[in-house]
Every structure is written in C-alpha cells, then in structure tokens.
mmCIF file of C-alpha atoms in Angstrom:
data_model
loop_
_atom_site.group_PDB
_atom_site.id
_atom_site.type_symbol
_atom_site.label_atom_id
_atom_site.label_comp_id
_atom_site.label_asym_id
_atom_site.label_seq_id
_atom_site.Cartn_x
_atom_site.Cartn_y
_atom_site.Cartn_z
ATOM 1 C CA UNK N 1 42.621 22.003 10.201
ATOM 2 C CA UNK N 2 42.393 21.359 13.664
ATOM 3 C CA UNK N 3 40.539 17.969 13.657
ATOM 4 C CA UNK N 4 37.980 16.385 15.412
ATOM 5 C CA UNK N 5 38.096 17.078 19.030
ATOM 6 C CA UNK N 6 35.809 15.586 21.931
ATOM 7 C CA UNK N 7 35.452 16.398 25.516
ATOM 8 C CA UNK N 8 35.799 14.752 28.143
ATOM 9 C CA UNK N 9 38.551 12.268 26.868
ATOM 10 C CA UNK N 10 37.392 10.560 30.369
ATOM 11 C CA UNK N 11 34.149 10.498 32.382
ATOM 12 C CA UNK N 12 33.529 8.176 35.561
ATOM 13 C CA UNK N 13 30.307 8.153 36.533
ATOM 14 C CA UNK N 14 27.706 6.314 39.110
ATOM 15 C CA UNK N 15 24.828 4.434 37.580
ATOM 16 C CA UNK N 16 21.729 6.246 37.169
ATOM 17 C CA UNK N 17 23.265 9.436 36.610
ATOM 18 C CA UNK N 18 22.986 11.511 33.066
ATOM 19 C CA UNK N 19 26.315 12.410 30.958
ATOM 20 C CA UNK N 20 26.604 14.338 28.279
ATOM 21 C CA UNK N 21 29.766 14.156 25.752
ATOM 22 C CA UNK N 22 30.790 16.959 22.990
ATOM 23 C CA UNK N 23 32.497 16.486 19.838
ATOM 24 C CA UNK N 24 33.553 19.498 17.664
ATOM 25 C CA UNK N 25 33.969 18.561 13.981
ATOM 26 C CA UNK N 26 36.771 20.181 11.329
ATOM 27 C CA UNK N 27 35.017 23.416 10.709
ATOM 28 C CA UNK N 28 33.711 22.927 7.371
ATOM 29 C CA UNK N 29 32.387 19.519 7.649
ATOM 30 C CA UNK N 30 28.855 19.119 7.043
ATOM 31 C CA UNK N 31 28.147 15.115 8.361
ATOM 32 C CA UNK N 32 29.188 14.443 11.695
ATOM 33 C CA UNK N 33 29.044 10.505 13.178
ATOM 34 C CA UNK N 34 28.832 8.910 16.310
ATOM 35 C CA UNK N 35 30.082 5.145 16.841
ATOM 36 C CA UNK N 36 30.154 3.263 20.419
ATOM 37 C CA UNK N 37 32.917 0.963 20.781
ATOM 38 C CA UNK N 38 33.395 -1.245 23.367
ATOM 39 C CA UNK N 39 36.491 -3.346 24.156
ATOM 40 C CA UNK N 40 37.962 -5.343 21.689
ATOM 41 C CA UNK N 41 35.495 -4.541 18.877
ATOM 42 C CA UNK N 42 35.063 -2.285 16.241
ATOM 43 C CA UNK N 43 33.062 0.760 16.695
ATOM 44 C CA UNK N 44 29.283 0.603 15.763
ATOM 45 C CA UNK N 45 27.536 3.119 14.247
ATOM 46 C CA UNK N 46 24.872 5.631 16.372
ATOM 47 C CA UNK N 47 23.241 7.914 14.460
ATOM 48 C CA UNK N 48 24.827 10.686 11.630
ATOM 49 C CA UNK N 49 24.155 14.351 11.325
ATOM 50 C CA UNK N 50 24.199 16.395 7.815
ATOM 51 C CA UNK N 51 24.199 19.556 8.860
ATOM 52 C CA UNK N 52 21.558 20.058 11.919
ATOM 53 C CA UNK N 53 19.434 17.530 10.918
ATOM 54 C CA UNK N 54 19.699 14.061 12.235
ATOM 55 C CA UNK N 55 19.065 11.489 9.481
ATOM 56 C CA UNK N 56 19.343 7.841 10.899
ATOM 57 C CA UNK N 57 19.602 6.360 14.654
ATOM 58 C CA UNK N 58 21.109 3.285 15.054
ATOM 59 C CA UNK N 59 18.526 0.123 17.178
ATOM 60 C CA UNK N 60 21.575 0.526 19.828
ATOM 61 C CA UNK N 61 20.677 4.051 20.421
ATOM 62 C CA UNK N 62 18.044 3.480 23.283
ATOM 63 C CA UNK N 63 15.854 5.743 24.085
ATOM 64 C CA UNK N 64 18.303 7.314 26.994
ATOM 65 C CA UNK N 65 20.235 8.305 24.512
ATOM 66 C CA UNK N 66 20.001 11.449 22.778
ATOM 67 C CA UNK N 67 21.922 13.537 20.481
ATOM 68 C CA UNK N 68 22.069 16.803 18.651
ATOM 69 C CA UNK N 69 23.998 19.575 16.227
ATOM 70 C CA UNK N 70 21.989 22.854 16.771
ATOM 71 C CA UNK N 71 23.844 24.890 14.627
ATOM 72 C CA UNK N 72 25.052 22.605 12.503
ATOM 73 C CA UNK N 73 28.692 23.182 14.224
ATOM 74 C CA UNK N 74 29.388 20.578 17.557
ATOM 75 C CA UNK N 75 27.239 17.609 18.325
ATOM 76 C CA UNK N 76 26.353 16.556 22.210
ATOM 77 C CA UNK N 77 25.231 12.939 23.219
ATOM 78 C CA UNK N 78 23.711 12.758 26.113
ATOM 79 C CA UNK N 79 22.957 9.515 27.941
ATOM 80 C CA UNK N 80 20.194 9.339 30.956
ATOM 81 C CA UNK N 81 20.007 7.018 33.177
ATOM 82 C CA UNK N 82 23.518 5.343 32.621
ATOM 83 C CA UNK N 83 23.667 1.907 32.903
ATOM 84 C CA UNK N 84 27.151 -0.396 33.435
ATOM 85 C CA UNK N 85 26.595 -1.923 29.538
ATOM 86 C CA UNK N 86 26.891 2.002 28.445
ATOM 87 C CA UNK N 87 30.380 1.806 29.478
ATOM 88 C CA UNK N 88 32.212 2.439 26.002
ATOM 89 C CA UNK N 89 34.386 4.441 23.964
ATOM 90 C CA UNK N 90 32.242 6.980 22.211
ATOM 91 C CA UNK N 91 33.860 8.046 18.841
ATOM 92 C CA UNK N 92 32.939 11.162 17.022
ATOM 93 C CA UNK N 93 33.928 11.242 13.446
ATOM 94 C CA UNK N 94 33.241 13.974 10.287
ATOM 95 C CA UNK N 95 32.986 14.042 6.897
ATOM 96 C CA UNK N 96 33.050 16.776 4.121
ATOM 97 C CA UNK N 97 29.912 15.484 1.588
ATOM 98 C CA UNK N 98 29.563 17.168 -1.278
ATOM 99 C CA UNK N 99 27.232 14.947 -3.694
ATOM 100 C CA UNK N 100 29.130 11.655 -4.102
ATOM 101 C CA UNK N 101 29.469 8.646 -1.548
ATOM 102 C CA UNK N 102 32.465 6.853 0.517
ATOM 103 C CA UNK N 103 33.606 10.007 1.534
ATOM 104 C CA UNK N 104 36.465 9.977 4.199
ATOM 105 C CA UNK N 105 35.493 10.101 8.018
ATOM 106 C CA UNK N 106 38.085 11.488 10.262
ATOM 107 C CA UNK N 107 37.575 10.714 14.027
ATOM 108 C CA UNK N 108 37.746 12.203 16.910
ATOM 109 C CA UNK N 109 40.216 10.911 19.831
ATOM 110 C CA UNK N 110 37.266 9.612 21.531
ATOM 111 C CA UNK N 111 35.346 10.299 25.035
ATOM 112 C CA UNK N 112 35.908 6.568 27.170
ATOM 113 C CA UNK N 113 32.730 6.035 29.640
ATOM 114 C CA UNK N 114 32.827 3.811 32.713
ATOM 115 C CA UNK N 115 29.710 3.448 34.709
ATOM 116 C CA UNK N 116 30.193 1.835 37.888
ATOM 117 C CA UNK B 1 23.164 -7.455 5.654
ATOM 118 C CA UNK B 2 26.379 -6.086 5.464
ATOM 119 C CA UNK B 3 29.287 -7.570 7.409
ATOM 120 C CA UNK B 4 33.370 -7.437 7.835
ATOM 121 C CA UNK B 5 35.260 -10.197 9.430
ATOM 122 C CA UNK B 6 38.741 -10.344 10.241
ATOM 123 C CA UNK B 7 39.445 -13.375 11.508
ATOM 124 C CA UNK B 8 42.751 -12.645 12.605
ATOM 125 C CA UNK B 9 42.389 -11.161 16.033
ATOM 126 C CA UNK B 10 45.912 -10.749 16.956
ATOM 127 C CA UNK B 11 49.652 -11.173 14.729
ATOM 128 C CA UNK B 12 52.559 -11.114 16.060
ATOM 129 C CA UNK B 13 56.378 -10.520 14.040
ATOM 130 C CA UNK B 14 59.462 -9.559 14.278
ATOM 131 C CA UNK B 15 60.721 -6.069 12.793
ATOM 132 C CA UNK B 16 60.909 -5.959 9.300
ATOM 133 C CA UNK B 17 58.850 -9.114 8.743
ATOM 134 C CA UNK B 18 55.951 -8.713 6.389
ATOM 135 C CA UNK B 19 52.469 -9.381 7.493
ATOM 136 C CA UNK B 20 49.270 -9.552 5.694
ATOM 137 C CA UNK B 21 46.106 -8.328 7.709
ATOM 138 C CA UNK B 22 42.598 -10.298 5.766
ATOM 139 C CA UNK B 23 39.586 -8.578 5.645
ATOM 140 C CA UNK B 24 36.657 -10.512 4.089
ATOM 141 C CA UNK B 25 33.066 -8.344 3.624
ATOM 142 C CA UNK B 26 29.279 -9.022 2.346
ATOM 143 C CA UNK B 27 27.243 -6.846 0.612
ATOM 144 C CA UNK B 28 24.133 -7.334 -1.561
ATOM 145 C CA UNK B 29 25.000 -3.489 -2.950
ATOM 146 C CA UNK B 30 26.457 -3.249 -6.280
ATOM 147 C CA UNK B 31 28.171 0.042 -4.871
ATOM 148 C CA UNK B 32 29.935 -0.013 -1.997
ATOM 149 C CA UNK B 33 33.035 1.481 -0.435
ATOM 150 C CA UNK B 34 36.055 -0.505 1.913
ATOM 151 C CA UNK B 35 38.709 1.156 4.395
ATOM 152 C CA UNK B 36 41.292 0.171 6.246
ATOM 153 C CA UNK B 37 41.988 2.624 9.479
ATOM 154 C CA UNK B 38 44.634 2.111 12.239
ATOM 155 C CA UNK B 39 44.128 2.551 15.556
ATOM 156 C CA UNK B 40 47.778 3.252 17.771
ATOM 157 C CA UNK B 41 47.078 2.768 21.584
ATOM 158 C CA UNK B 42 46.290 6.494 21.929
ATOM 159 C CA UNK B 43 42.944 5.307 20.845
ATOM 160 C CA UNK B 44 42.155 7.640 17.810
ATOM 161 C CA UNK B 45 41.204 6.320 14.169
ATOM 162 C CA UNK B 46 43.436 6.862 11.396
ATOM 163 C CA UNK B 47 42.431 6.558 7.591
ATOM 164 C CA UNK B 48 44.854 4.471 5.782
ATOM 165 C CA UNK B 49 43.051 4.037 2.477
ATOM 166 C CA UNK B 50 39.385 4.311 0.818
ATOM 167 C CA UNK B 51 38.741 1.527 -2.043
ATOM 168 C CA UNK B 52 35.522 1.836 -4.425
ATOM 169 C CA UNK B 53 33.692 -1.199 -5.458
ATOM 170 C CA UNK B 54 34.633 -0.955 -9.260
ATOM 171 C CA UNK B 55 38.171 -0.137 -8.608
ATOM 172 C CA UNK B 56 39.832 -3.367 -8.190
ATOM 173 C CA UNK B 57 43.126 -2.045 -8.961
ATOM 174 C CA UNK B 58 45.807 -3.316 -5.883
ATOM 175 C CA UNK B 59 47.051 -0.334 -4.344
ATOM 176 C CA UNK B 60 50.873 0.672 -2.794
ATOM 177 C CA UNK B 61 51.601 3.484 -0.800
ATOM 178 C CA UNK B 62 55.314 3.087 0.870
ATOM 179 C CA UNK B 63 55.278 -0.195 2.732
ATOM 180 C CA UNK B 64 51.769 -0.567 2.806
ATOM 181 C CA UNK B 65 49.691 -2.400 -0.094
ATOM 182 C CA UNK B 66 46.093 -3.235 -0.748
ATOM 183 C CA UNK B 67 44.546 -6.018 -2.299
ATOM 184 C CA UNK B 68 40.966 -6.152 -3.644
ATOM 185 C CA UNK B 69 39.100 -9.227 -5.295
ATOM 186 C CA UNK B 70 35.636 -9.049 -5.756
ATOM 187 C CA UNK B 71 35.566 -12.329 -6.740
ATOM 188 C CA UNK B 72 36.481 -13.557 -3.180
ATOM 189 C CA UNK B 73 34.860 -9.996 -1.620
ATOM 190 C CA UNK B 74 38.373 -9.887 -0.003
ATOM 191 C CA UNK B 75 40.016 -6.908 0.985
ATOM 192 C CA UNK B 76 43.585 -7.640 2.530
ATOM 193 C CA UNK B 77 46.082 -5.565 3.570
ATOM 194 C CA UNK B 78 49.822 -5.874 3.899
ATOM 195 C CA UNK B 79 52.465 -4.293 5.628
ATOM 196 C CA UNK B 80 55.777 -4.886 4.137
ATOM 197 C CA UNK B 81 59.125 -4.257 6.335
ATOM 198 C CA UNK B 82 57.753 -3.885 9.805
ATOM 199 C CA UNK B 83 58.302 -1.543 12.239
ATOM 200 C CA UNK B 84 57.510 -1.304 15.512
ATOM 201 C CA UNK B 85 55.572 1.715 15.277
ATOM 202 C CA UNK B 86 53.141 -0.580 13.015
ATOM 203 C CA UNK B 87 51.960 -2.162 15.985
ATOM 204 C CA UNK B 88 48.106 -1.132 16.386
ATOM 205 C CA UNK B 89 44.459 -2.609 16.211
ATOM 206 C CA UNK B 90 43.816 -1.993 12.251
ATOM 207 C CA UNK B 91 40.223 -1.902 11.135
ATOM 208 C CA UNK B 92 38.631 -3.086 7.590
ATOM 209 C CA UNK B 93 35.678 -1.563 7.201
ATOM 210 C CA UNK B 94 32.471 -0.668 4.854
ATOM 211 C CA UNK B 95 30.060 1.974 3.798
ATOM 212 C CA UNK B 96 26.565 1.929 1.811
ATOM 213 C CA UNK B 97 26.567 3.835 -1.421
ATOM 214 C CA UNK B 98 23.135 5.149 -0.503
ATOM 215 C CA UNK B 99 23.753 8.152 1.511
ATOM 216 C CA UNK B 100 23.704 7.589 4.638
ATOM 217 C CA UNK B 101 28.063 6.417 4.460
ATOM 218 C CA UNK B 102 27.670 4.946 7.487
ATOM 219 C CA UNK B 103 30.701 2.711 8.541
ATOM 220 C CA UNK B 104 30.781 -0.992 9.575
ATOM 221 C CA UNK B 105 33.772 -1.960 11.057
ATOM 222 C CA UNK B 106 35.649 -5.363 11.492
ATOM 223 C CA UNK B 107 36.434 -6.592 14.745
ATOM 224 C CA UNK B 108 39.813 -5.619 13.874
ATOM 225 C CA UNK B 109 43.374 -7.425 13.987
ATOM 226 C CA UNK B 110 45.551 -6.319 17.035
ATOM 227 C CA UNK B 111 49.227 -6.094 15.134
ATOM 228 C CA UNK B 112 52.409 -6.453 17.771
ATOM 229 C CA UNK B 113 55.709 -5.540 16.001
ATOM 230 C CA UNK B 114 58.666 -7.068 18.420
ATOM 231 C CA UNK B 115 62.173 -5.032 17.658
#
C-alpha cells in the first residue's frame, strides 16, 4: 500500500492558461474523489469516480473543469482557462466500496494551484 | 441540507493539557456517517475515526476519545494529554448513506500545542 499520490504537489501558472493535475489511487480502490480546498476551509467535494465512470459533479465544478479515470486506475483534472479564484488545494482521495456506505477515504497529499 | 460547523476556529494549550475539539452537524438522513481527520502542516488528510449514525457508543483510542449524541447531533472530539505533535487543523466531517459517500467537511479547528 503505497497510498494516494498526486502530481504536481505545486503548479504556478498565468491566468488563462490550462493545467492538468494527476492523482493515482491505492491500487485496488474502486471510488476515487476530488475536493478543492481553499485557505482556511475545509475541502469541498468535486465530483467521484466508481470505477471509470463518473457519477456526480459538484455546482463548483464549472464547465472549465474537467475530469476523468479511463481505465479505471489514475484520475486527471484538468482546468481551462484558469482563473485567480481557481487558486486552491486540489485533494484526491480513494475509497475501497464494496456494497455498504461510510466507507473510509484516504487522501492524497494534495496538488496546491496559484494562478496569478 | 447537510452541514458541519466547528465553531472553534483556533485552540491554543499547553502540553499535556486536554482539549475538546466540537463538531455540531445537520442531516435530514436517518443514515448517515461522521469523521474526524487531521490535517499536520504537510497538508495531507489523516483518518482518525469513522462513527455510524446508530452507533452512539463514545469511543477511546489512546489519548484520543469521541463523543456522539444524537440528541444534540454533536460529535466532539477530545484529545487528552497533549502533545505538541497534536498541533494540526482537525476536520469533523459527514457522508450520505445513499451512495454517492461524498464528504462534507467542517471548517475545521486549527489546534496549537505550546511545549
């Protein structure tokens, strides 16, 4: 168990331009989350993954924002035309669901976005 | 609509004080789940404890201990003993029942442990 890992940890970039962020879940995970968190709140919720399919998208997930798990392994989010309110941490987590609810998320260490 | 406050936003003690965290939710669900996650300055999220909505048993694990009341939809947490490796931002949150176990998180309380 490796955990979840996300890359970049950092990304500066200018406004206008598109980034794209990675997480990698723990290997046998089937749900995989994304949460925006922005200084000195709690994350919010994105959208989820089970498997490859993505199931719910948060109202904060504009439509420059995009995300996807092709094989069902890693996610990317990509964000287009960045603006300075993107500026965030974006938090990958993943859970293992088999049937019941409440299961565990473990998160990633995060990918922190300034926009300038 | 579901909500967590903690309307503590930042404690501060002294080593080997003990300090209770509060952590108040609302729910129309029936079934529901709470958390409590840490998060050091590194940045990255650590589970501390999963509570189900018909399990109002308190919990203890070392110096940490749990407290659930429905009947106040309360959810507090305390830390018994300090240490200075305590200090953190810890997070109450909740999750649905109905699939989706999407988390919503506190603002968080921002815990400073002085030695």
């Amino acid at each position: 168990d490796t955990g979840v890992s996300q890359d970049p940890r950092h990304k500066i970039t200018k406004r206008g331009q598109n980034v794209t962020f990675r997480c990698d879940p723990i290997s046998e995970h089937n749900r995989l989350y994304w949460y925006r968190q922005t200084l000195g709140q709690g994350p919010e919720f994105l959208t989820y993954f089970q498997n490859e399919a993505q199931l719910e998208k948060s109202r904060l997930l504009s439509d420059r924002f995009s995300a996807e798990r092709p094989k069902g392994s890693f996610s990317t989010l990509e964000i287009q035309r960045t603006e300075q309110g993107d500026s965030a941490m974006y938090l990958c987590a993943s859970s293992l669901v088999q049937g019941a609810t409440g299961n565990e998320q473990f998160f990633g260490p995060g990918t922190r976005l300034t926009v300038l | 609509a579901q909500k967590v406050t903690q309307a503590q936003t930042e404690i501060s003690v002294v080593e080997k004080e003990d300090v209770t965290l509060d952590c108040v939710y609302e729910t129309r669900d029936t079934t529901y789940y709470l958390f409590w996650y840490k998060q050091p300055p590194s940045g990255e999220l650590v589970f501390l404890i999963r509570r189900n909505s018909f399990d109002e048993q308190n919990e203890i694990s070392g110096r940490y201990s749990w407290n659930f009341q429905k009947s106040t939809s309360s959810f507090n947490f305390t830390i018994t003993a300090s240490q200075v490796v305590d200090s953190a931002v810890y997070f109450c949150a909740l999750s649905d029942a109905y699939n989706t176990d999407k988390l919503i998180f506190g603002t968080g309380t921002r815990l400073q442990v002085f030695p």
